[in-house]
Coordinates of C-alpha atoms in Angstrom, one line a residue:
M455 CA -19.5 -64.2 24.8
N456 CA -22.6 -65.7 26.3
E457 CA -24.4 -64.0 29.1
Q458 CA -25.7 -66.6 31.5
R459 CA -26.0 -67.2 35.2
N460 CA -22.6 -68.4 36.5
T461 CA -22.1 -70.9 39.3
S462 CA -21.9 -68.2 42.0
G463 CA -25.5 -67.1 41.1
N464 CA -24.6 -63.7 39.7
D465 CA -25.6 -62.6 36.2
G466 CA -22.6 -61.7 34.1
P467 CA -20.5 -62.7 31.1
V468 CA -19.1 -66.2 30.8
F469 CA -16.1 -66.6 28.5
N470 CA -15.4 -69.9 26.9
G471 CA -11.8 -69.3 25.7
D472 CA -9.0 -66.7 25.9
V473 CA -10.0 -63.0 26.1
S474 CA -7.5 -60.1 25.8
H475 CA -7.5 -56.4 25.0
S476 CA -11.2 -56.2 25.8
Q477 CA -13.4 -54.1 28.0
F478 CA -16.9 -55.1 29.1
A479 CA -19.7 -53.4 30.9
W480 CA -23.1 -54.7 31.7
G481 CA -26.0 -53.7 33.9
N482 CA -25.1 -50.0 33.4
E483 CA -27.2 -47.2 31.9
N484 CA -24.3 -45.2 30.8
V485 CA -20.6 -46.2 30.4
T486 CA -17.5 -44.5 29.3
Q487 CA -14.5 -46.7 28.8
N488 CA -11.0 -45.8 27.5
Q489 CA -8.1 -47.9 26.6
Q490 CA -4.6 -46.8 26.1
S491 CA -2.1 -48.7 24.0
D492 CA 1.3 -49.4 25.4
N493 CA 2.6 -50.4 22.0
T494 CA 5.8 -48.9 20.8
V495 CA 5.2 -45.7 18.8
A496 CA 6.9 -45.5 15.4
P497 CA 10.0 -43.2 15.5
G498 CA 9.1 -39.6 14.7
Y499 CA 5.5 -40.0 15.8
E500 CA 6.0 -39.6 19.6
A501 CA 4.6 -36.1 19.8
L502 CA 1.5 -37.1 17.9
A503 CA 1.0 -40.1 20.2
E504 CA 1.2 -37.8 23.2
R505 CA -1.3 -35.4 21.8
V506 CA -3.8 -38.1 20.9
N507 CA -3.3 -39.9 24.2
E508 CA -4.0 -36.5 26.0
L509 CA -7.1 -36.0 23.9
L510 CA -8.3 -39.4 24.9
R511 CA -7.6 -38.6 28.6
Q512 CA -9.6 -35.4 28.4
L513 CA -12.4 -36.8 26.2
P514 CA -14.7 -38.0 29.0
R515 CA -14.7 -34.5 30.6
A516 CA -15.1 -32.6 27.4
G517 CA -18.9 -32.4 27.6
L518 CA -19.6 -34.1 24.3
A519 CA -22.8 -35.9 23.4
E520 CA -22.3 -39.7 23.5
R521 CA -22.3 -40.1 19.8
D522 CA -19.7 -37.3 19.3
R523 CA -17.6 -38.7 22.1
Q524 CA -17.7 -42.2 20.6
D525 CA -16.8 -40.9 17.1
T526 CA -13.9 -38.9 18.5
Q527 CA -12.7 -41.8 20.5
D528 CA -12.8 -44.2 17.6
A529 CA -11.0 -41.8 15.3
A530 CA -8.3 -41.2 18.0
E531 CA -7.8 -44.9 18.4
E532 CA -7.5 -45.3 14.7
V533 CA -4.6 -42.8 14.6
L534 CA -2.9 -44.6 17.5
A535 CA -3.3 -48.0 15.9
E536 CA -1.6 -46.7 12.7
I537 CA 1.4 -45.2 14.5
T538 CA 1.9 -48.2 16.8
R539 CA 1.5 -51.1 14.4
A540 CA 4.4 -53.5 13.7
E541 CA 4.7 -52.5 10.0
P542 CA 6.0 -49.1 9.0
V543 CA 3.5 -46.2 9.2
E544 CA 1.5 -45.8 6.0
E545 CA 1.3 -42.0 5.5
T546 CA -1.9 -42.2 3.5
R547 CA -3.7 -44.1 6.2
L548 CA -2.4 -41.8 8.9
R549 CA -3.5 -38.7 7.0
R550 CA -7.0 -40.2 6.5
A551 CA -7.1 -41.1 10.2
L552 CA -6.1 -37.6 11.3
A553 CA -8.6 -36.1 8.9
T554 CA -11.3 -38.3 10.4
L555 CA -10.3 -37.3 13.9
R556 CA -10.4 -33.6 13.0
G557 CA -13.7 -34.2 11.2
A558 CA -15.2 -35.7 14.3
L559 CA -14.1 -32.7 16.4
A560 CA -15.1 -30.0 13.8
P561 CA -18.9 -29.9 14.4
V562 CA -18.2 -29.5 18.2
A563 CA -15.5 -26.8 17.7
T564 CA -17.8 -24.8 15.4
G565 CA -20.8 -25.2 17.7
V566 CA -22.9 -26.9 14.9
V567 CA -23.7 -29.8 17.3
A568 CA -26.9 -28.9 19.3
G569 CA -26.2 -28.4 23.0
T570 CA -22.5 -28.0 22.6
T571 CA -21.1 -26.0 25.6
V572 CA -18.5 -23.2 25.1
G573 CA -16.0 -25.4 27.1
A574 CA -16.5 -28.3 24.7
Q575 CA -16.1 -25.9 21.7
E576 CA -12.8 -24.5 23.1
W577 CA -11.5 -28.0 23.9
A578 CA -12.3 -29.3 20.4
L579 CA -10.8 -26.3 18.7
A580 CA -7.6 -26.7 20.8
A581 CA -7.5 -30.4 19.9
I582 CA -7.9 -29.6 16.2
T583 CA -5.2 -27.0 16.3
G584 CA -2.9 -29.4 18.0
L585 CA -3.4 -32.0 15.3
T586 CA -3.0 -29.6 12.4
G587 CA 0.2 -29.7 10.5
V588 CA 1.2 -33.1 12.0

């Protein structure tokens, strides 16, 4: 992607080729973006996909610091990627992805993160509980 002045006189990205499954933001001070995958979920993982998608929907309103929000989003998307890929789910990779997601939420749930609100703590604890034993 090259940022340059386009022919309409507006600054913005110019794409020289196909672009898909991408999100872009420019000229913003703060941005929160979410993507949801419409890929088919592996049989037996539908409830997990629903929990993780709900976590992603609630994430922007959870009151997390930007770094914690991004870590949680990345970990959640990793879980979804594993249970929606064309190949069979690799249990080891899924367990690691879930551990990473719970690990991203743990400092928030326990209040270790400075400035964590009670609402964010309760949300993170509920999210961890929902992912435990999956």
